[in-house]
Amino acid sequence: MDSFPAYFPLAGRKVVIAGSGEPAEAKARLFEDSPATVVRLEGPEAFAADAYRNAVLVFVGDADEAFVQAAVAAARAAGALVNVVDRPALCDFNTPAIIDRGQVVAAVGTGGSAPVMATLLRNAIEAQVPEGVGRVAALLARFQDEVRRALPVLHERRAFLRAAVRGPAAEAALAGDMARAETLLRDALADGEARAGGVKLLSADGPVELLSLRAARALGTADVVVIDAAADPEVVRLARRDVERLSGDEAAPDHLTALAREGRQIVWLHAGPVAPATLEALAGAGVTVDTLPIAEPDGRRP
């Protein structure tokens, strides 16, 4: 990872854009619907350090090189983080290609080295992200404390939220009916039905490019990942960094059964056949065992 992506909260924060013309206007358009206070600076006013004081981000864009250098010096004197349009060497951070869905924001960056590539990737991802997904995130944010109180155990809370983002409440939010979405989510939380865990088997011989979308999603949302020693490291990297991990030797049937009965979703990355005796023991204990497809059903790569 050559650069670290980070998100800056904008509510109540100050963003400064120094310069004129299309470079500055393009940066200003990024913040049109944001809760930030955007300050525009042109001419000599951009050369005073006080103008940048307490700014969370500063963007400098202008065709005049002398203006750029003076504005950057003033912003740095104020201790601000600076991005200079089309001048990576002067930047403290780079502006990624952004997918804006309100409370859901995705970004693709190339460290300033290939912005055209970032834009192409952004367009491909944007087509897969529904317009209303930000409303789903806003719904979950409003219920965050309520969900935590009702489901204090982390894996139970994750199981509920996994179901919620694919359930009727999310569908109502996507359609823009937030009142119905809130009612449905509150009803689902009140129902409190048991959430069954299970074991999903995934052949992890690699290569990672052949993994189906279903397999990648299951791995990314698992509560527990069992990792055989010979599993492809690139496949293993798809698991969350904070997920509970077990080695193949630690995957005793009684332990997996106990985890599944707690509602845990377990993905077993196996590099070779799982012992039939283990599968029989899990089935005998009533644990659901599924095999995740490696490739998409029609044979295409995801």
CSV table of N, CA and C in Angstrom, one decimal, residues 3-168:
chain,number,residue,atom,x,y,z
A,3,SER,N,-0.1,4.4,-0.4
A,3,SER,CA,-0.7,5.6,0.3
A,3,SER,C,-1.8,5.1,1.1
A,4,PHE,N,-2.1,5.8,2.2
A,4,PHE,CA,-3.2,5.3,3.1
A,4,PHE,C,-4.4,6.1,2.8
A,5,PRO,N,-5.6,5.5,2.5
A,5,PRO,CA,-6.8,6.2,2.3
A,5,PRO,C,-7.4,6.6,3.7
A,6,ALA,N,-7.9,7.8,3.8
A,6,ALA,CA,-8.6,8.2,5.1
A,6,ALA,C,-9.7,9.1,4.7
A,7,TYR,N,-10.7,9.1,5.6
A,7,TYR,CA,-11.9,10.0,5.4
A,7,TYR,C,-12.0,11.0,6.5
A,8,PHE,N,-12.1,12.3,6.1
A,8,PHE,CA,-12.2,13.4,7.0
A,8,PHE,C,-13.6,13.8,7.2
A,9,PRO,N,-14.2,13.8,8.5
A,9,PRO,CA,-15.5,14.3,8.7
A,9,PRO,C,-15.6,15.8,8.3
A,10,LEU,N,-16.7,16.2,7.7
A,10,LEU,CA,-16.7,17.6,7.1
A,10,LEU,C,-17.7,18.4,7.9
A,11,ALA,N,-18.6,17.9,8.7
A,11,ALA,CA,-19.6,18.7,9.4
A,11,ALA,C,-18.9,19.7,10.3
A,12,GLY,N,-19.2,20.9,10.2
A,12,GLY,CA,-18.6,21.9,11.0
A,12,GLY,C,-17.1,22.2,10.8
A,13,ARG,N,-16.6,21.7,9.7
A,13,ARG,CA,-15.2,21.9,9.4
A,13,ARG,C,-15.0,22.9,8.2
A,14,LYS,N,-13.8,23.4,8.1
A,14,LYS,CA,-13.5,24.5,7.2
A,14,LYS,C,-12.6,23.9,6.1
A,15,VAL,N,-13.0,24.1,4.8
A,15,VAL,CA,-12.2,23.7,3.7
A,15,VAL,C,-11.9,25.0,2.9
A,16,VAL,N,-10.6,25.1,2.5
A,16,VAL,CA,-10.2,26.3,1.8
A,16,VAL,C,-9.8,25.9,0.4
A,17,ILE,N,-10.3,26.7,-0.6
A,17,ILE,CA,-9.9,26.5,-2.0
A,17,ILE,C,-9.3,27.8,-2.5
A,18,ALA,N,-8.0,27.8,-2.8
A,18,ALA,CA,-7.3,29.0,-3.3
A,18,ALA,C,-7.1,28.9,-4.8
A,19,GLY,N,-7.4,30.0,-5.5
A,19,GLY,CA,-7.1,30.0,-6.9
A,19,GLY,C,-8.4,30.3,-7.7
A,20,SER,N,-8.2,30.4,-9.0
A,20,SER,CA,-9.4,30.7,-9.9
A,20,SER,C,-9.3,29.8,-11.1
A,21,GLY,N,-10.3,29.9,-11.9
A,21,GLY,CA,-10.3,29.1,-13.2
A,21,GLY,C,-10.8,27.7,-12.9
A,22,GLU,N,-10.8,26.8,-13.9
A,22,GLU,CA,-11.3,25.5,-13.8
A,22,GLU,C,-10.7,24.6,-12.8
A,23,PRO,N,-9.4,24.7,-12.5
A,23,PRO,CA,-8.8,23.8,-11.5
A,23,PRO,C,-9.5,24.1,-10.1
A,24,ALA,N,-9.7,25.3,-9.8
A,24,ALA,CA,-10.3,25.6,-8.5
A,24,ALA,C,-11.8,25.3,-8.5
A,25,GLU,N,-12.4,25.6,-9.6
A,25,GLU,CA,-13.9,25.3,-9.7
A,25,GLU,C,-14.1,23.8,-9.6
A,26,ALA,N,-13.3,23.0,-10.2
A,26,ALA,CA,-13.5,21.5,-10.1
A,26,ALA,C,-13.4,21.1,-8.6
A,27,LYS,N,-12.5,21.6,-7.9
A,27,LYS,CA,-12.4,21.3,-6.4
A,27,LYS,C,-13.6,21.7,-5.7
A,28,ALA,N,-14.1,22.9,-6.0
A,28,ALA,CA,-15.3,23.5,-5.3
A,28,ALA,C,-16.5,22.6,-5.6
A,29,ARG,N,-16.6,22.0,-6.8
A,29,ARG,CA,-17.8,21.2,-7.1
A,29,ARG,C,-17.8,19.9,-6.2
A,30,LEU,N,-16.6,19.5,-5.7
A,30,LEU,CA,-16.6,18.3,-4.9
A,30,LEU,C,-17.3,18.5,-3.6
A,31,PHE,N,-17.4,19.8,-3.1
A,31,PHE,CA,-18.0,20.1,-1.8
A,31,PHE,C,-19.4,20.8,-1.9
A,32,GLU,N,-20.0,20.7,-3.1
A,32,GLU,CA,-21.3,21.5,-3.2
A,32,GLU,C,-22.4,21.0,-2.3
A,33,ASP,N,-22.4,19.7,-2.0
A,33,ASP,CA,-23.5,19.2,-1.1
A,33,ASP,C,-22.9,18.7,0.2
A,34,SER,N,-21.7,19.2,0.6
A,34,SER,CA,-21.2,18.7,1.8
A,34,SER,C,-21.5,19.7,3.0
A,35,PRO,N,-21.4,19.3,4.2
A,35,PRO,CA,-21.7,20.2,5.3
A,35,PRO,C,-20.5,21.0,5.7
A,36,ALA,N,-19.5,21.0,5.0
A,36,ALA,CA,-18.3,21.8,5.3
A,36,ALA,C,-18.5,23.3,5.0
A,37,THR,N,-17.8,24.2,5.7
A,37,THR,CA,-17.8,25.6,5.3
A,37,THR,C,-16.6,25.8,4.3
A,38,VAL,N,-17.0,26.1,3.1
A,38,VAL,CA,-16.0,26.3,2.0
A,38,VAL,C,-15.6,27.7,1.9
A,39,VAL,N,-14.3,28.0,2.0
A,39,VAL,CA,-13.8,29.3,1.9
A,39,VAL,C,-13.0,29.4,0.6
A,40,ARG,N,-13.4,30.4,-0.3
A,40,ARG,CA,-12.7,30.6,-1.6
A,40,ARG,C,-11.8,31.8,-1.4
A,41,LEU,N,-10.5,31.6,-1.9
A,41,LEU,CA,-9.5,32.7,-1.8
A,41,LEU,C,-9.0,32.9,-3.2
A,42,GLU,N,-8.9,34.2,-3.6
A,42,GLU,CA,-8.3,34.6,-4.9
A,42,GLU,C,-7.4,35.8,-4.6
A,43,GLY,N,-6.4,36.0,-5.4
A,43,GLY,CA,-5.5,37.2,-5.3
A,43,GLY,C,-4.7,37.2,-4.1
A,44,PRO,N,-4.3,38.4,-3.6
A,44,PRO,CA,-3.4,38.5,-2.5
A,44,PRO,C,-3.9,37.9,-1.2
A,45,GLU,N,-5.3,37.8,-1.1
A,45,GLU,CA,-5.8,37.3,0.2
A,45,GLU,C,-5.4,35.8,0.4
A,46,ALA,N,-5.0,35.2,-0.7
A,46,ALA,CA,-4.5,33.8,-0.5
A,46,ALA,C,-3.1,33.6,0.0
A,47,PHE,N,-2.4,34.8,0.2
A,47,PHE,CA,-1.0,34.7,0.6
A,47,PHE,C,-0.9,34.9,2.1
A,48,ALA,N,-2.0,35.0,2.8
A,48,ALA,CA,-1.9,35.3,4.3
A,48,ALA,C,-2.2,33.9,5.0
A,49,ALA,N,-1.3,33.6,5.9
A,49,ALA,CA,-1.4,32.3,6.6
A,49,ALA,C,-2.7,32.2,7.4
A,50,ASP,N,-3.1,33.4,8.0
A,50,ASP,CA,-4.3,33.4,8.8
A,50,ASP,C,-5.6,32.9,8.0
A,51,ALA,N,-5.6,33.1,6.7
A,51,ALA,CA,-6.7,32.7,5.9
A,51,ALA,C,-6.9,31.1,5.9
A,52,TYR,N,-5.9,30.4,6.2
A,52,TYR,CA,-5.9,28.9,6.2
A,52,TYR,C,-6.0,28.4,7.6
A,53,ARG,N,-6.0,29.2,8.6
A,53,ARG,CA,-6.0,28.7,10.0
A,53,ARG,C,-7.2,27.8,10.3
A,54,ASN,N,-7.0,26.7,10.9
A,54,ASN,CA,-8.1,25.7,11.3
A,54,ASN,C,-8.7,25.1,10.1
A,55,ALA,N,-8.2,25.1,8.9
A,55,ALA,CA,-8.7,24.4,7.8
A,55,ALA,C,-8.4,22.9,7.9
A,56,VAL,N,-9.4,22.1,7.7
A,56,VAL,CA,-9.1,20.6,7.7
A,56,VAL,C,-8.4,20.2,6.4
A,57,LEU,N,-8.7,20.9,5.3
A,57,LEU,CA,-8.1,20.6,4.0
A,57,LEU,C,-7.9,21.9,3.2
A,58,VAL,N,-6.9,22.0,2.4
A,58,VAL,CA,-6.7,23.1,1.5
A,58,VAL,C,-6.4,22.6,0.1
A,59,PHE,N,-7.0,23.2,-0.9
A,59,PHE,CA,-6.8,22.9,-2.3
A,59,PHE,C,-6.3,24.2,-3.0
A,60,VAL,N,-5.3,24.0,-3.7
A,60,VAL,CA,-4.7,25.2,-4.5
A,60,VAL,C,-4.8,24.8,-5.9
A,61,GLY,N,-5.4,25.7,-6.7
A,61,GLY,CA,-5.5,25.4,-8.2
A,61,GLY,C,-5.5,26.7,-8.9
A,62,ASP,N,-4.5,27.0,-9.7
A,62,ASP,CA,-4.4,28.2,-10.5
A,62,ASP,C,-3.3,28.0,-11.6
A,63,ALA,N,-3.5,28.8,-12.7
A,63,ALA,CA,-2.6,28.7,-13.8
A,63,ALA,C,-1.3,29.5,-13.5
A,64,ASP,N,-1.4,30.4,-12.6
A,64,ASP,CA,-0.2,31.3,-12.2
A,64,ASP,C,0.7,30.6,-11.2
A,65,GLU,N,1.9,30.2,-11.7
A,65,GLU,CA,2.8,29.5,-10.8
A,65,GLU,C,3.2,30.3,-9.6
A,66,ALA,N,3.4,31.6,-9.7
A,66,ALA,CA,3.8,32.4,-8.6
A,66,ALA,C,2.7,32.4,-7.5
A,67,PHE,N,1.4,32.4,-8.0
A,67,PHE,CA,0.3,32.4,-7.1
A,67,PHE,C,0.3,31.0,-6.3
A,68,VAL,N,0.5,30.0,-7.1
A,68,VAL,CA,0.5,28.6,-6.4
A,68,VAL,C,1.5,28.5,-5.3
A,69,GLN,N,2.7,29.0,-5.7
A,69,GLN,CA,3.8,28.8,-4.7
A,69,GLN,C,3.6,29.7,-3.5
A,70,ALA,N,3.0,30.9,-3.6
A,70,ALA,CA,2.8,31.8,-2.5
A,70,ALA,C,1.6,31.2,-1.6
A,71,ALA,N,0.6,30.7,-2.3
A,71,ALA,CA,-0.5,30.2,-1.5
A,71,ALA,C,-0.1,28.9,-0.8
A,72,VAL,N,0.7,28.0,-1.4
A,72,VAL,CA,1.1,26.8,-0.7
A,72,VAL,C,2.0,27.2,0.5
A,73,ALA,N,2.8,28.2,0.4
A,73,ALA,CA,3.7,28.6,1.5
A,73,ALA,C,2.8,29.1,2.6
A,74,ALA,N,1.8,29.9,2.3
A,74,ALA,CA,0.9,30.4,3.4
A,74,ALA,C,0.2,29.3,4.1
A,75,ALA,N,-0.4,28.4,3.3
A,75,ALA,CA,-1.1,27.3,3.9
A,75,ALA,C,-0.3,26.4,4.8
A,76,ARG,N,0.9,26.2,4.3
A,76,ARG,CA,1.9,25.3,5.1
A,76,ARG,C,2.3,26.1,6.4
A,77,ALA,N,2.4,27.4,6.3
A,77,ALA,CA,2.7,28.1,7.5
A,77,ALA,C,1.6,28.1,8.6
A,78,ALA,N,0.4,27.8,8.1
A,78,ALA,CA,-0.7,27.7,9.0
A,78,ALA,C,-0.9,26.2,9.5
A,79,GLY,N,0.0,25.3,9.0
A,79,GLY,CA,-0.1,23.9,9.4
A,79,GLY,C,-1.2,23.1,8.7
A,80,ALA,N,-1.6,23.6,7.6
A,80,ALA,CA,-2.7,22.9,6.9
A,80,ALA,C,-2.2,21.8,6.0
A,81,LEU,N,-3.0,20.8,5.7
A,81,LEU,CA,-2.7,19.8,4.7
A,81,LEU,C,-3.1,20.3,3.3
A,82,VAL,N,-2.2,20.2,2.3
A,82,VAL,CA,-2.4,20.9,1.1
A,82,VAL,C,-2.4,19.9,-0.1
A,83,ASN,N,-3.4,20.2,-1.0
A,83,ASN,CA,-3.4,19.5,-2.3
A,83,ASN,C,-3.3,20.5,-3.4
A,84,VAL,N,-2.4,20.3,-4.3
A,84,VAL,CA,-2.2,21.3,-5.4
A,84,VAL,C,-2.5,20.6,-6.7
A,85,VAL,N,-3.4,21.2,-7.4
A,85,VAL,CA,-3.9,20.5,-8.7
A,85,VAL,C,-2.8,20.3,-9.7
A,86,ASP,N,-2.7,19.1,-10.1
A,86,ASP,CA,-1.7,18.7,-11.2
A,86,ASP,C,-0.3,18.9,-10.8
A,87,ARG,N,0.0,18.9,-9.5
A,87,ARG,CA,1.4,19.1,-9.0
A,87,ARG,C,1.6,18.1,-7.9
A,88,PRO,N,1.7,16.8,-8.1
A,88,PRO,CA,1.8,15.8,-7.1
A,88,PRO,C,3.0,16.0,-6.1
A,89,ALA,N,4.1,16.6,-6.6
A,89,ALA,CA,5.2,16.8,-5.8
A,89,ALA,C,5.0,17.8,-4.7
A,90,LEU,N,4.0,18.7,-4.9
A,90,LEU,CA,3.7,19.7,-3.9
A,90,LEU,C,2.5,19.3,-2.9
A,91,CYS,N,2.0,18.1,-3.1
A,91,CYS,CA,0.8,17.6,-2.4
A,91,CYS,C,1.1,16.9,-1.1
A,92,ASP,N,0.4,17.2,0.0
A,92,ASP,CA,0.4,16.4,1.2
A,92,ASP,C,-0.5,15.2,1.1
A,93,PHE,N,-1.5,15.4,0.2
A,93,PHE,CA,-2.5,14.3,0.0
A,93,PHE,C,-3.0,14.4,-1.4
A,94,ASN,N,-3.5,13.3,-2.0
A,94,ASN,CA,-4.0,13.3,-3.3
A,94,ASN,C,-5.6,13.2,-3.3
A,95,THR,N,-6.2,13.8,-4.3
A,95,THR,CA,-7.7,13.7,-4.4
A,95,THR,C,-8.0,12.5,-5.2
A,96,PRO,N,-8.8,11.5,-4.6
A,96,PRO,CA,-9.2,10.3,-5.4
A,96,PRO,C,-10.3,10.6,-6.3
A,97,ALA,N,-10.6,9.6,-7.2
A,97,ALA,CA,-11.9,9.6,-7.9
A,97,ALA,C,-13.0,9.2,-7.0
A,98,ILE,N,-14.0,10.0,-6.8
A,98,ILE,CA,-15.0,9.8,-5.7
A,98,ILE,C,-16.4,9.3,-6.2
A,99,ILE,N,-16.9,8.4,-5.5
A,99,ILE,CA,-18.3,7.9,-5.7
A,99,ILE,C,-19.1,8.4,-4.5
A,100,ASP,N,-20.0,9.4,-4.7
A,100,ASP,CA,-20.7,10.1,-3.6
A,100,ASP,C,-22.1,9.6,-3.6
A,101,ARG,N,-22.4,8.9,-2.5
A,101,ARG,CA,-23.8,8.4,-2.2
A,101,ARG,C,-24.2,8.9,-0.9
A,102,GLY,N,-23.9,10.2,-0.5
A,102,GLY,CA,-24.3,10.7,0.8
A,102,GLY,C,-23.4,10.1,1.9
A,103,GLN,N,-24.0,9.3,2.7
A,103,GLN,CA,-23.2,8.8,3.8
A,103,GLN,C,-22.4,7.6,3.4
A,104,VAL,N,-22.5,7.2,2.1
A,104,VAL,CA,-21.6,6.1,1.6
A,104,VAL,C,-20.8,6.8,0.6
A,105,VAL,N,-19.5,6.8,0.8
A,105,VAL,CA,-18.5,7.4,-0.1
A,105,VAL,C,-17.4,6.4,-0.4
A,106,ALA,N,-17.2,6.2,-1.7
A,106,ALA,CA,-16.1,5.3,-2.1
A,106,ALA,C,-15.1,6.1,-2.9
A,107,ALA,N,-13.9,5.7,-2.8
A,107,ALA,CA,-12.9,6.5,-3.5
A,107,ALA,C,-11.8,5.5,-4.1
A,108,VAL,N,-11.3,5.9,-5.3
A,108,VAL,CA,-10.3,5.2,-6.0
A,108,VAL,C,-9.1,6.1,-6.2
A,109,GLY,N,-8.0,5.7,-5.7
A,109,GLY,CA,-6.8,6.6,-5.8
A,109,GLY,C,-5.6,5.9,-6.4
A,110,THR,N,-4.8,6.6,-7.1
A,110,THR,CA,-3.5,6.0,-7.6
A,110,THR,C,-2.3,6.8,-7.2
A,111,GLY,N,-2.5,7.5,-6.1
A,111,GLY,CA,-1.3,8.3,-5.6
A,111,GLY,C,-1.0,9.5,-6.5
A,112,GLY,N,-1.9,9.9,-7.3
A,112,GLY,CA,-1.6,11.0,-8.3
A,112,GLY,C,-0.9,10.6,-9.5
A,113,SER,N,-0.6,9.3,-9.6
A,113,SER,CA,0.3,8.8,-10.8
A,113,SER,C,-0.6,8.5,-12.0
A,114,ALA,N,-1.8,8.1,-11.8
A,114,ALA,CA,-2.6,7.7,-13.0
A,114,ALA,C,-4.1,8.1,-12.8
A,115,PRO,N,-4.4,9.4,-12.8
A,115,PRO,CA,-5.8,9.8,-12.5
A,115,PRO,C,-6.8,9.3,-13.5
A,116,VAL,N,-6.4,9.1,-14.7
A,116,VAL,CA,-7.3,8.5,-15.7
A,116,VAL,C,-7.7,7.1,-15.4
A,117,MET,N,-6.8,6.3,-14.9
A,117,MET,CA,-7.1,5.0,-14.4
A,117,MET,C,-8.1,5.0,-13.3
A,118,ALA,N,-7.8,5.9,-12.3
A,118,ALA,CA,-8.7,6.1,-11.2
A,118,ALA,C,-10.2,6.4,-11.6
A,119,THR,N,-10.3,7.3,-12.6
A,119,THR,CA,-11.6,7.6,-13.1
A,119,THR,C,-12.3,6.5,-13.8
A,120,LEU,N,-11.6,5.7,-14.6
A,120,LEU,CA,-12.2,4.5,-15.2
A,120,LEU,C,-12.6,3.5,-14.2
A,121,LEU,N,-11.8,3.3,-13.1
A,121,LEU,CA,-12.2,2.3,-12.1
A,121,LEU,C,-13.4,2.9,-11.3
A,122,ARG,N,-13.4,4.2,-11.1
A,122,ARG,CA,-14.6,4.8,-10.4
A,122,ARG,C,-15.9,4.6,-11.2
A,123,ASN,N,-15.8,4.8,-12.5
A,123,ASN,CA,-17.0,4.6,-13.3
A,123,ASN,C,-17.5,3.2,-13.3
A,124,ALA,N,-16.6,2.2,-13.3
A,124,ALA,CA,-17.0,0.8,-13.2
A,124,ALA,C,-17.7,0.5,-11.9
A,125,ILE,N,-17.1,1.0,-10.8
A,125,ILE,CA,-17.7,0.8,-9.4
A,125,ILE,C,-19.0,1.5,-9.3
A,126,GLU,N,-19.1,2.7,-9.8
A,126,GLU,CA,-20.2,3.6,-9.6
A,126,GLU,C,-21.5,2.9,-10.2
A,127,ALA,N,-21.3,2.2,-11.3
A,127,ALA,CA,-22.4,1.5,-11.9
A,127,ALA,C,-23.0,0.4,-11.0
A,128,GLN,N,-22.2,-0.1,-10.1
A,128,GLN,CA,-22.7,-1.2,-9.2
A,128,GLN,C,-23.3,-0.7,-7.9
A,129,VAL,N,-23.2,0.6,-7.6
A,129,VAL,CA,-23.6,1.2,-6.3
A,129,VAL,C,-24.9,1.9,-6.5
A,130,PRO,N,-26.0,1.4,-6.0
A,130,PRO,CA,-27.3,2.1,-6.2
A,130,PRO,C,-27.3,3.5,-5.6
A,131,GLU,N,-28.1,4.4,-6.2
A,131,GLU,CA,-28.2,5.8,-5.7
A,131,GLU,C,-28.6,5.9,-4.3
A,132,GLY,N,-29.6,5.0,-3.9
A,132,GLY,CA,-30.1,5.1,-2.6
A,132,GLY,C,-29.4,4.4,-1.4
A,133,VAL,N,-28.1,3.9,-1.7
A,133,VAL,CA,-27.4,3.2,-0.7
A,133,VAL,C,-27.0,4.1,0.4
A,134,GLY,N,-26.9,5.4,0.2
A,134,GLY,CA,-26.6,6.4,1.3
A,134,GLY,C,-27.7,6.4,2.2
A,135,ARG,N,-29.0,6.3,1.8
A,135,ARG,CA,-30.1,6.3,2.7
A,135,ARG,C,-30.1,5.1,3.6
A,136,VAL,N,-29.7,3.9,3.0
A,136,VAL,CA,-29.6,2.7,3.9
A,136,VAL,C,-28.6,3.0,5.0
A,137,ALA,N,-27.4,3.6,4.6
A,137,ALA,CA,-26.4,3.9,5.7
A,137,ALA,C,-26.9,4.9,6.7
A,138,ALA,N,-27.7,5.9,6.2
A,138,ALA,CA,-28.3,6.8,7.2
A,138,ALA,C,-29.3,6.2,8.1
A,139,LEU,N,-30.1,5.2,7.6
A,139,LEU,CA,-31.0,4.4,8.4
A,139,LEU,C,-30.3,3.7,9.5
A,140,LEU,N,-29.2,3.0,9.1
A,140,LEU,CA,-28.5,2.2,10.1
A,140,LEU,C,-27.8,3.1,11.1
A,141,ALA,N,-27.3,4.3,10.7
A,141,ALA,CA,-26.7,5.2,11.6
A,141,ALA,C,-27.7,5.7,12.7
A,142,ARG,N,-29.0,5.9,12.3
A,142,ARG,CA,-30.0,6.4,13.2
A,142,ARG,C,-30.3,5.3,14.3
A,143,PHE,N,-30.2,4.0,13.8
A,143,PHE,CA,-30.5,2.9,14.7
A,143,PHE,C,-29.3,2.3,15.4
A,144,GLN,N,-28.1,3.0,15.3
A,144,GLN,CA,-26.9,2.4,15.8
A,144,GLN,C,-26.9,2.1,17.3
A,145,ASP,N,-27.3,3.1,18.1
A,145,ASP,CA,-27.4,2.9,19.5
A,145,ASP,C,-28.5,1.9,19.9
A,146,GLU,N,-29.6,1.9,19.2
A,146,GLU,CA,-30.7,1.0,19.5
A,146,GLU,C,-30.3,-0.5,19.2
A,147,VAL,N,-29.6,-0.7,18.1
A,147,VAL,CA,-29.1,-2.0,17.8
A,147,VAL,C,-28.1,-2.5,18.8
A,148,ARG,N,-27.2,-1.6,19.2
A,148,ARG,CA,-26.1,-2.0,20.2
A,148,ARG,C,-26.8,-2.4,21.5
A,149,ARG,N,-27.8,-1.7,21.9
A,149,ARG,CA,-28.5,-2.0,23.2
A,149,ARG,C,-29.2,-3.4,23.1
A,150,ALA,N,-29.9,-3.6,22.0
A,150,ALA,CA,-30.6,-4.8,21.8
A,150,ALA,C,-29.7,-6.0,21.6
A,151,LEU,N,-28.6,-5.8,20.9
A,151,LEU,CA,-27.7,-6.9,20.6
A,151,LEU,C,-26.2,-6.6,21.0
A,152,PRO,N,-25.9,-6.7,22.3
A,152,PRO,CA,-24.6,-6.3,22.8
A,152,PRO,C,-23.5,-7.2,22.3
A,153,VAL,N,-23.8,-8.4,21.9
A,153,VAL,CA,-22.8,-9.4,21.5
A,153,VAL,C,-22.4,-9.1,20.1
A,154,LEU,N,-21.2,-8.9,19.8
A,154,LEU,CA,-20.7,-8.4,18.5
A,154,LEU,C,-21.2,-9.3,17.3
A,155,HIS,N,-21.0,-10.6,17.4
A,155,HIS,CA,-21.3,-11.4,16.3
A,155,HIS,C,-22.8,-11.5,16.0
A,156,GLU,N,-23.6,-11.4,17.1
A,156,GLU,CA,-25.1,-11.3,16.9
A,156,GLU,C,-25.5,-10.0,16.2
A,157,ARG,N,-24.8,-8.9,16.6
A,157,ARG,CA,-25.1,-7.6,16.0
A,157,ARG,C,-24.7,-7.6,14.5
A,158,ARG,N,-23.6,-8.2,14.2
A,158,ARG,CA,-23.1,-8.3,12.8
A,158,ARG,C,-24.1,-9.1,12.0
A,159,ALA,N,-24.6,-10.2,12.5
A,159,ALA,CA,-25.5,-11.1,11.8
A,159,ALA,C,-26.8,-10.3,11.5
A,160,PHE,N,-27.3,-9.6,12.5
A,160,PHE,CA,-28.5,-8.8,12.3
A,160,PHE,C,-28.3,-7.8,11.2
A,161,LEU,N,-27.2,-7.1,11.2
A,161,LEU,CA,-26.9,-6.0,10.3
A,161,LEU,C,-26.7,-6.6,8.9
A,162,ARG,N,-26.1,-7.8,8.8
A,162,ARG,CA,-25.9,-8.4,7.5
A,162,ARG,C,-27.3,-8.7,6.9
A,163,ALA,N,-28.2,-9.2,7.7
A,163,ALA,CA,-29.5,-9.4,7.2
A,163,ALA,C,-30.3,-8.1,6.9
A,164,ALA,N,-30.0,-7.1,7.7
A,164,ALA,CA,-30.8,-5.9,7.5
A,164,ALA,C,-30.4,-5.2,6.2
A,165,VAL,N,-29.2,-5.2,5.8
A,165,VAL,CA,-28.8,-4.4,4.6
A,165,VAL,C,-29.3,-5.1,3.3
A,166,ARG,N,-29.8,-6.4,3.5
A,166,ARG,CA,-30.3,-7.0,2.3
A,166,ARG,C,-31.9,-7.3,2.5
A,167,GLY,N,-32.4,-6.8,3.6
A,167,GLY,CA,-33.8,-7.1,3.9
A,167,GLY,C,-34.8,-6.0,3.5
A,168,PRO,N,-36.1,-6.1,3.9
A,168,PRO,CA,-37.1,-5.2,3.5
A,168,PRO,C,-36.9,-3.8,3.9
